[in-house]
Coordinates of C-alpha atoms and ligand atoms in Angstrom, one line a residue:
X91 CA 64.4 109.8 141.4
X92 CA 63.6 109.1 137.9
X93 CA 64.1 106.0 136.2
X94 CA 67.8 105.0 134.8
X95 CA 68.7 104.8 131.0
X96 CA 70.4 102.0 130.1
X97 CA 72.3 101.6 127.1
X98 CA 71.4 100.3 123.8
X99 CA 70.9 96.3 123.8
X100 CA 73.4 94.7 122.5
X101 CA 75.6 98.0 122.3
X102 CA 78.6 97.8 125.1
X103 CA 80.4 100.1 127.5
X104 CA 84.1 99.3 126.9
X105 CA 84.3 99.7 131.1
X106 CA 88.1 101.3 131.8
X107 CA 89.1 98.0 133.5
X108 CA 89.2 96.4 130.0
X109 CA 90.3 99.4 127.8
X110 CA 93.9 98.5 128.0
X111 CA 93.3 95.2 126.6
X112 CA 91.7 97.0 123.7
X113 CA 94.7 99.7 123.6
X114 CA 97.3 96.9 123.7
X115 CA 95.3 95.0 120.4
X116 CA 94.9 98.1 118.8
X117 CA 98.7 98.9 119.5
X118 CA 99.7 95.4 117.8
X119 CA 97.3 96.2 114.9
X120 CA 98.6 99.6 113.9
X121 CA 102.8 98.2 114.0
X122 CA 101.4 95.1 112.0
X123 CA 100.0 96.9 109.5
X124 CA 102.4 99.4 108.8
X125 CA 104.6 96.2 108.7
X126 CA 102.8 95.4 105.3
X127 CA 103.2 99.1 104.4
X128 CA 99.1 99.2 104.6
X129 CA 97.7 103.3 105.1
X130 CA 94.5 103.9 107.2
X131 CA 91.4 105.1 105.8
X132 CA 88.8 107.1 107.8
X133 CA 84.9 106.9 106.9
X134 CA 82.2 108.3 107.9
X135 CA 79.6 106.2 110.5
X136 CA 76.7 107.0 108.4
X137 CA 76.3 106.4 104.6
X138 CA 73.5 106.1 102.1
X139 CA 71.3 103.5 102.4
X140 CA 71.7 102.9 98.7
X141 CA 75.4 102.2 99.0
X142 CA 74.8 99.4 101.2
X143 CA 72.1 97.9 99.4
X144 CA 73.6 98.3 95.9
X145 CA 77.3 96.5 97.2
X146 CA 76.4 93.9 99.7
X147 CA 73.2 92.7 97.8
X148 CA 69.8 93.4 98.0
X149 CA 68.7 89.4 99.6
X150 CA 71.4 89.3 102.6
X151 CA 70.7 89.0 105.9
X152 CA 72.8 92.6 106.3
X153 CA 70.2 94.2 104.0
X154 CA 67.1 92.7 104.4
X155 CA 67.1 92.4 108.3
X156 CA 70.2 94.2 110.3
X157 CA 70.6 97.7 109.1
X158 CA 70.1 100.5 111.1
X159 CA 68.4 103.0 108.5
X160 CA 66.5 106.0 109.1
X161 CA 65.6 108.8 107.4
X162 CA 67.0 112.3 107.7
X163 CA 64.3 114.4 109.4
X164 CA 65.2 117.4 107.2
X165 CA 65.9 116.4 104.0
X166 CA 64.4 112.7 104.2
X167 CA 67.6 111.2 102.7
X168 CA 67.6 107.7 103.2
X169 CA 70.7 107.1 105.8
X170 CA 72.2 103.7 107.6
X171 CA 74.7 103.3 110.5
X172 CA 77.9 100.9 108.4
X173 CA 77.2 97.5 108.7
X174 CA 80.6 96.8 107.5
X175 CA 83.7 98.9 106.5
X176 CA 84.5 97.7 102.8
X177 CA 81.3 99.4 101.0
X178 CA 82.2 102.4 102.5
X179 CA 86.2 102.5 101.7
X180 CA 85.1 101.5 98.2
X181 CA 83.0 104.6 98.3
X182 CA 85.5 107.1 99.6
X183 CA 88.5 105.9 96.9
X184 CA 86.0 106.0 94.2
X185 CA 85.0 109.1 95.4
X186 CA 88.5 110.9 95.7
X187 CA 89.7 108.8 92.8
X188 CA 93.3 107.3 94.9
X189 CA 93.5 104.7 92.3
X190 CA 94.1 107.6 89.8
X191 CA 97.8 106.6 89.7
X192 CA 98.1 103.9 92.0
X193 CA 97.4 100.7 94.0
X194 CA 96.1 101.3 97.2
X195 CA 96.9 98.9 100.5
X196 CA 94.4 100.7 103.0
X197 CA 93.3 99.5 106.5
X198 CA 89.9 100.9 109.0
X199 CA 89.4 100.2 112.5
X200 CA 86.2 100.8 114.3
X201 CA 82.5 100.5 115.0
X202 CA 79.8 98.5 113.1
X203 CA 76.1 98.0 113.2
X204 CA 73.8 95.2 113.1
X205 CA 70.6 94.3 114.0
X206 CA 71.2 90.9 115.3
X207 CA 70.4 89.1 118.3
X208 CA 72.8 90.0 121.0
X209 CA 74.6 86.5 122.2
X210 CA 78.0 85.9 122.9
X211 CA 80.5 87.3 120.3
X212 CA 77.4 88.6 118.5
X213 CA 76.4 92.3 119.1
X214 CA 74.4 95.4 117.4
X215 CA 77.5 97.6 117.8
X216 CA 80.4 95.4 117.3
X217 CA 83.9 96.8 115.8
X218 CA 85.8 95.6 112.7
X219 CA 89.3 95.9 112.0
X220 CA 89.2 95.4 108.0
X221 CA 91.9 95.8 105.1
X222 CA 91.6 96.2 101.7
X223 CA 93.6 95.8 98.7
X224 CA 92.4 97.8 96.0
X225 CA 94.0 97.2 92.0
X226 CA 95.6 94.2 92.6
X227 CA 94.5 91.6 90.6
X228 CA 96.3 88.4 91.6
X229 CA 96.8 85.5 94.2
X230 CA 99.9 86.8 95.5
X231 CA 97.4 89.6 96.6
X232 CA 95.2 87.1 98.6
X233 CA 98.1 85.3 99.3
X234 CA 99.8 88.1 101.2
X235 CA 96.1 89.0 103.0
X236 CA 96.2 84.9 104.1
X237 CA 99.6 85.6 104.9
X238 CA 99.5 88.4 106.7
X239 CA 96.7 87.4 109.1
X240 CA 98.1 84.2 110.2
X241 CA 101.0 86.5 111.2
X242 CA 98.8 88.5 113.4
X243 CA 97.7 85.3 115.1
X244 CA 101.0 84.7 116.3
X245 CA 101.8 88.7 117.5
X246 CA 98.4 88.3 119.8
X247 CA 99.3 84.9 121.1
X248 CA 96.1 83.0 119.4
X249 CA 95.8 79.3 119.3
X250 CA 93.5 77.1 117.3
X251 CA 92.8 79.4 114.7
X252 CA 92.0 77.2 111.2
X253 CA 92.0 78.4 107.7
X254 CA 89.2 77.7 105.4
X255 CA 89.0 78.6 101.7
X256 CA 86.8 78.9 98.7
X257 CA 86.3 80.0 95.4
X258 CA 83.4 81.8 94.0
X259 CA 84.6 81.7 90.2
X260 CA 83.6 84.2 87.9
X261 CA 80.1 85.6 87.6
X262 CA 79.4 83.1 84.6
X263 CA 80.7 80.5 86.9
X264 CA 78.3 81.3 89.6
X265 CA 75.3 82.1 87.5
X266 CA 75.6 78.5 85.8
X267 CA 76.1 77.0 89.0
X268 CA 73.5 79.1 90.3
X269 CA 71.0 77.1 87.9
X270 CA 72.3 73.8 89.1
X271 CA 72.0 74.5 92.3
X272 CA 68.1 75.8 92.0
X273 CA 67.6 72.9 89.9
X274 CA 69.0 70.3 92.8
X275 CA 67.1 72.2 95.3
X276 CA 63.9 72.1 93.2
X277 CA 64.5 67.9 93.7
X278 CA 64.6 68.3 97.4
X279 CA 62.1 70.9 97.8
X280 CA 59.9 69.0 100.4
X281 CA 63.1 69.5 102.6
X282 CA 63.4 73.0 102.2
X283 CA 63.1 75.2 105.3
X284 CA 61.3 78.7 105.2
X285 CA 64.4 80.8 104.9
X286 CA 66.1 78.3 102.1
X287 CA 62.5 78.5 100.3
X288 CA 62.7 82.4 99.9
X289 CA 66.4 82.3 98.9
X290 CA 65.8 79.7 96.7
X291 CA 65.2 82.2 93.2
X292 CA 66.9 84.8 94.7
X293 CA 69.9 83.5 96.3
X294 CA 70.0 80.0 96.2
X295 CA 74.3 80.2 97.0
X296 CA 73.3 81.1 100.9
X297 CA 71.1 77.9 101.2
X298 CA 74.3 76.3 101.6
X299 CA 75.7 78.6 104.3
X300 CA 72.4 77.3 106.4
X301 CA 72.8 75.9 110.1
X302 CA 69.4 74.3 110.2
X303 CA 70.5 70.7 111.0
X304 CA 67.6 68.8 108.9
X305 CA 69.2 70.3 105.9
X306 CA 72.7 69.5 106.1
X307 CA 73.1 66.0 104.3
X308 CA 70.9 67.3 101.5
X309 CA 73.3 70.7 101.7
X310 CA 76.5 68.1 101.7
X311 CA 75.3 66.6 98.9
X312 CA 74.4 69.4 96.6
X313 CA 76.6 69.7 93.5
X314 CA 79.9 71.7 94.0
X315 CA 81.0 74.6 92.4
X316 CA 84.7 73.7 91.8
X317 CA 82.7 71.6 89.0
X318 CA 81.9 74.9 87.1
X319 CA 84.7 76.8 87.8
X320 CA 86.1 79.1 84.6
X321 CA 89.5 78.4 83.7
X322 CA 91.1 81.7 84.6
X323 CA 89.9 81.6 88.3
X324 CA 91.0 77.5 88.4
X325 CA 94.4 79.1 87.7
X326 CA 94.0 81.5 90.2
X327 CA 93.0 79.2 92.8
X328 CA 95.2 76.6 92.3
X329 CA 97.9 79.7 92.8
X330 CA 96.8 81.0 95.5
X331 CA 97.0 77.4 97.0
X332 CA 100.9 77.0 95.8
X333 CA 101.5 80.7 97.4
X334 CA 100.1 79.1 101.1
X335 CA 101.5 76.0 100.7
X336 CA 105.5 77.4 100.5
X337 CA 104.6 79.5 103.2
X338 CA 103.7 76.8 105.6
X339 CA 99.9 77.8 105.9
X340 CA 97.8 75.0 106.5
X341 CA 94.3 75.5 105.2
X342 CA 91.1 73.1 104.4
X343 CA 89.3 74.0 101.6
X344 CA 85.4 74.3 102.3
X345 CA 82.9 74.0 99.2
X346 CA 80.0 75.4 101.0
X347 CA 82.1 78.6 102.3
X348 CA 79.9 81.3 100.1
X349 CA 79.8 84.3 102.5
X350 CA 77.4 86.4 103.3
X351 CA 77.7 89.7 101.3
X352 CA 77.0 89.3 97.1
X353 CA 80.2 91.4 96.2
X354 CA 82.3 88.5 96.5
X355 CA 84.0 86.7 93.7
X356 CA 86.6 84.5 93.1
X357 CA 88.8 83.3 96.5
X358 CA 87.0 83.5 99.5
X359 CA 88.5 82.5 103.1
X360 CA 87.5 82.4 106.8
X361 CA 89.9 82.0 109.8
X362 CA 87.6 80.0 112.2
X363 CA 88.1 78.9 116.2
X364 CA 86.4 76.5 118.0
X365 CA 87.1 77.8 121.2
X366 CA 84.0 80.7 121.2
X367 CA 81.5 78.6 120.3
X368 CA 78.9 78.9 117.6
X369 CA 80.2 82.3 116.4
X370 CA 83.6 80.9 115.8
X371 CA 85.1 83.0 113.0
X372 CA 87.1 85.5 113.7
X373 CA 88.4 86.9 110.1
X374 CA 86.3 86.5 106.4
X375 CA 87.3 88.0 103.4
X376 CA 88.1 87.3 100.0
X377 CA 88.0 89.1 96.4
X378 CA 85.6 91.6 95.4
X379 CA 86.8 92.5 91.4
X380 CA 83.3 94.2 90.5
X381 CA 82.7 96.5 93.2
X382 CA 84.6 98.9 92.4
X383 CA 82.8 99.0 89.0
X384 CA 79.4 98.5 90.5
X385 CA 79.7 101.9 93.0
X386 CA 80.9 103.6 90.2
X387 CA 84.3 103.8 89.5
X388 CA 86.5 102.8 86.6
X389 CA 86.7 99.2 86.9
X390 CA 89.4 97.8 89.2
X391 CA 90.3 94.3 90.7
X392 CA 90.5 94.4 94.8
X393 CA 90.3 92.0 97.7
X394 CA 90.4 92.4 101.4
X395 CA 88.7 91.1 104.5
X396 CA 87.6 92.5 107.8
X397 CA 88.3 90.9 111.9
X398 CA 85.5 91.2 114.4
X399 CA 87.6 92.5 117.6
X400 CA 85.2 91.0 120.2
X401 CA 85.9 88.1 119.0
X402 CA 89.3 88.2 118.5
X403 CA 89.9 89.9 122.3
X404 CA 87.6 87.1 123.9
X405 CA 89.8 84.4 122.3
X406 CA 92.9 86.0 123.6
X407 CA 91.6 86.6 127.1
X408 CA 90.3 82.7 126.9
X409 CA 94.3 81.9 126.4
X410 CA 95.0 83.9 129.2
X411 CA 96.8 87.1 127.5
X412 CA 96.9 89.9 130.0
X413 CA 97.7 93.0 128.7
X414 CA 101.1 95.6 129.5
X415 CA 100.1 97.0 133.0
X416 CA 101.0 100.9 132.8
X417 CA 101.1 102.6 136.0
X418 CA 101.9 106.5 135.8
X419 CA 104.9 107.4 137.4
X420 CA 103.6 109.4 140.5
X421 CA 101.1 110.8 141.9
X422 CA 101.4 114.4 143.5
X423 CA 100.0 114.5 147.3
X424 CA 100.4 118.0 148.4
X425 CA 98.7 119.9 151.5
X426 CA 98.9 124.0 153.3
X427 CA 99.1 127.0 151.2
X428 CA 102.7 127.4 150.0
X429 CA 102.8 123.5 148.6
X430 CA 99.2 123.6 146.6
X431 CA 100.3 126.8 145.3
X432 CA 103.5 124.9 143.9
X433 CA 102.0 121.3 143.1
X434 CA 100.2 122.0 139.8
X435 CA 103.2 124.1 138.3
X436 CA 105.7 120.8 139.6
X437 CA 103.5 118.4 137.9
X438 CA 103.6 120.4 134.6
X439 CA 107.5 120.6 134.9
X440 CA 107.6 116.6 135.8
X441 CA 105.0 116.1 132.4
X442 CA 107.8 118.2 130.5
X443 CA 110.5 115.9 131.7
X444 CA 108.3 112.8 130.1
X445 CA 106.8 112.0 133.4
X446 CA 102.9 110.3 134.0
X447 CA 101.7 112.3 136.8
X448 CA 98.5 112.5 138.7
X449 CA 97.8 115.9 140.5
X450 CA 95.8 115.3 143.7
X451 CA 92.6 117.5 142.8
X452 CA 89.8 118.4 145.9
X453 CA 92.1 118.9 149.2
X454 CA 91.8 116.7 152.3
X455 CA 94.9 114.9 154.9
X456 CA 97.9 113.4 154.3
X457 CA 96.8 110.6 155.8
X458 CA 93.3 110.5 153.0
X459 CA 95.8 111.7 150.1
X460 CA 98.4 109.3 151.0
X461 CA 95.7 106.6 150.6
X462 CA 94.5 107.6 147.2
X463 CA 97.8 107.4 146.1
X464 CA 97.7 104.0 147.2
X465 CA 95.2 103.1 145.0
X466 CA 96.2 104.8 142.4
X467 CA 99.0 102.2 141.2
X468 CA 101.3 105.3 141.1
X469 CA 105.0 104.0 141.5
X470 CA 105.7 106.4 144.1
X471 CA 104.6 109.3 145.7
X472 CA 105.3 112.8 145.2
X473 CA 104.8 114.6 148.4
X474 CA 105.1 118.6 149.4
X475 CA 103.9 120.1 152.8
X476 CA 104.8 123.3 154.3
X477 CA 108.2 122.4 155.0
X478 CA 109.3 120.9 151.7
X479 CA 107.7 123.9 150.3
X480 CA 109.6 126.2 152.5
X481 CA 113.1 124.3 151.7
X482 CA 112.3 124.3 148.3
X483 CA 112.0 120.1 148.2
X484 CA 110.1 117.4 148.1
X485 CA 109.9 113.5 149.1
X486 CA 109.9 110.6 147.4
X487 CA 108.4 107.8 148.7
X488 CA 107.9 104.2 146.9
X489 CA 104.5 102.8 146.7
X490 CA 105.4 99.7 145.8
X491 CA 108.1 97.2 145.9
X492 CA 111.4 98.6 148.4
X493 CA 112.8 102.1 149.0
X494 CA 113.4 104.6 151.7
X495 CA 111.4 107.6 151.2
X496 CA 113.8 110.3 150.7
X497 CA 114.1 114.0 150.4
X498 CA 114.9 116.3 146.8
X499 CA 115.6 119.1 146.0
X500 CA 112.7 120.5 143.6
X501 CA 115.1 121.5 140.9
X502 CA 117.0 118.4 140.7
X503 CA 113.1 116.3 140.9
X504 CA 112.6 115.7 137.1
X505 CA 116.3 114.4 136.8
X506 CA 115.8 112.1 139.9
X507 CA 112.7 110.6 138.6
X508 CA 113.9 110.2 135.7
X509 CA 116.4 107.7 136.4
Ligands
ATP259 P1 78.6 85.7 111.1 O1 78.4 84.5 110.1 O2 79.2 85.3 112.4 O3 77.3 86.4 111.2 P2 79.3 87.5 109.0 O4 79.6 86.6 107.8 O5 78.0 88.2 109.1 O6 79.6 86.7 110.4 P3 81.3 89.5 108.1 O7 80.3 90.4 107.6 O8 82.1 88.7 107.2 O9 80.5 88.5 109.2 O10 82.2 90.3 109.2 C1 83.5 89.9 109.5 C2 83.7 89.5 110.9 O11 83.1 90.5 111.8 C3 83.1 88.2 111.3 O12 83.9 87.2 111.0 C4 83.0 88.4 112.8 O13 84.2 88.1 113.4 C5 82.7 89.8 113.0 N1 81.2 90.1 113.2 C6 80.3 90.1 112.2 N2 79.1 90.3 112.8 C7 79.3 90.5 114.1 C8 78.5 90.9 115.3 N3 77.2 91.1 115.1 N4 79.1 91.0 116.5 C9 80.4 90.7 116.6 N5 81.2 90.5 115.6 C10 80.7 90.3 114.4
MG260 MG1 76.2 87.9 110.1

């Protein structure tokens, strides 16, 4: 026998014992969203390389260590598997020009790549559900994304899920704070660890974001933004803040929030748990105004953010959610000439009546059908032999919970059912 293949590491099988968990999240996704009178948008897996590269930043730890990129064995275009969803939706409006006349609420669901190390709640294909708001220039914009989320909290039954937020200011903001910053680090450089030391002239905002515990009082006491903030994203901030705060939305506000990806600007938030360990958050986003711009298009305000649905379904199975059960309605056990000759055309006429029905398929006893229904989790069982096919009926008989097992006529089946 030869060897197995296994599949990719850190790449999972969603197994069918877990996919209706998955069905029942992505059911409560798709009737929140059109709640909000959001539109889905469908991109392609694979991009150019450049596109990633040119929106989420050249020194990241998406672009300089997790992409999958290859090159295209016949025309040796540089290619990469979507680390992320908003790059890419960017790229298709810009391409097809949807903000010609209007604003565009749009929403993606599905698979991202990373080349990370696989731990819990951390994978190489992981899936994103992501929204973007593209034209809107204000709070009430991030305020109804903030919003919106905390909603979708309740709907899936989450608990302990905290607000953080940021701002980024403008990019005169960040660029003089940018020079602070280097010059604070310089101070401390004996302190610095490898990875702050290379990001220190190129991206000296994501030495704050670092984990390393030796460099966390030094990080804590670095100079602060909010102290260079422009005036027109102070006003937005301080907006955005009065938007949550009639709503009811607690939130912390968290100086050294910078996210990972350069296209951000201005407000930045992450809804964080502390119930999944170290990767705790479970929603980032914030405003992007110059991507648009940057990828080529006529330049446009947007913000939006993106859910990692591992995440999210791990926190709900660790609070116990279980999701619909949905048994088909019957499942057709049928044996001798006459009856398997009838069973396939019954099961189509009990489909047209709105019926779940499994056909029996590959012969064998009553007594070995019988048991497959069984396990099945049919409701009940749909049964013809020779003499039911002579009469022209069939039985019923309840798989679970009470109930005789009954005989009916064929014609009057789909009606019986039914009720
Ligand atoms: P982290 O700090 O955990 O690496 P990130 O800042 O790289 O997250 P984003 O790019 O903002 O993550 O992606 C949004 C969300 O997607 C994250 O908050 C997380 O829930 C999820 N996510 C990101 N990377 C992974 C991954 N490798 N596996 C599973 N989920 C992920
Ligand atoms: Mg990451």
């Amino acid at each position: 026998m030869s060897k197995t293949i296994q599949a990719v590491r850190g790449m999972n099988d969603i197994l069918p014992a877990e996919s209706a968990l998955w069905e029942s999240f992505e059911d409560t996704i798709r009737a929140w969203l059109h709640g909000y009178g959001y539109t889905q948008i469908r991109t392609p897996i694979v991009e150019s390389t450049d596109l990633f590269v040119r929106s989420i930043g050249e020194v990241t730890d998406i672009v300089e260590k997790e992409m999958y990129s290859f090159e295209d064995r016949l025309n040796g275009e540089r290619l990469t598997m979507r680390p992320e969803g908003t790059a890419s939706c960017v790229r298709a409006v810009v391409e097809h020009n949807l903000l010609y006349n209007a604003p565009q609420r749009l929403w993606y669901m599905g698979p991202m790549f990373r080349h990370e190390r696989p731990q819990k709640g951390r994978y190489r294909q992981f899936h994103q559900v992501g929204v973007e708001a593209l034209g809107y220039d204000g709070p009430d914009m991030d305020a109804e994304h903030i919003i919106m989320t905390a909603r979708l909290w309740k709907l899936l039954g989450l608990q302990d899920v905290a607000l953080e937020i940021n701002t980024l200011g403008s990019a005169d903001a960040r660029s003089r704070y940018r020079q602070r910053l280097i010059a604070y680090f310089e101070q401390h450089a004996e302190l610095l660890d490898e990875d702050a030391k290379r990001r220190l002239y190129s991206n000296p905002l994501r030495i704050l974001d670092s984990k390393n515990p030796a460099l966390q009082a030094m990080i804590e006491a670095a100079p602060k933004l909010m102290d260079d903030l422009d005036d027109a994203s102070r006003v937005h901030f301080d907006s955005l803040q009065s938007i949550l705060k009639d709503a009811g939305i607690a939130y912390r506000i968290n100086t050294r929030l910078v996210r990972g990806l350069d296209y951000y600007n201005a407000t930045v938030f992450e809804w964080v748990t502390t119930r999944l360990g170290a990767q705790g958050t479970v929603c980032a986003g914030g405003r992007y105004d110059s991507l648009i711009e940057q990828i080529g298009g006529k330049p446009a305000p947007a913000c939006g953010y993106a859910m990692g649905v591992e995440r999210l379904l791990a926190l709900m199975q660790e609070g116990g959610y279980e999701p619909p059960a949905l048994p088909v309605d019957a499942y057709l056990v049928h044996a001798g000439d006459a009856a398997s000759k009838l069973a396939p055309q019954l099961a189509e006429r009990l489909r047209d009546a709105g019926l779940s029905v499994v056909l029996h398929c590959g012969g064998g006893s009553f007594k070995s059908q019988m048991k497959k229904a069984d396990a099945s989790g049919a409701n009940l069982a749909i049964i013809i032999g020779d003499d039911e096919a002579a009469a022209g009926e069939a039985s019923i008989k309840p798989l679970r919970g009470a109930g005789e097992q009954k005989r009916v006529s064929l014609s009057n089946l789909p009606e019986v059912l039914s009720a």
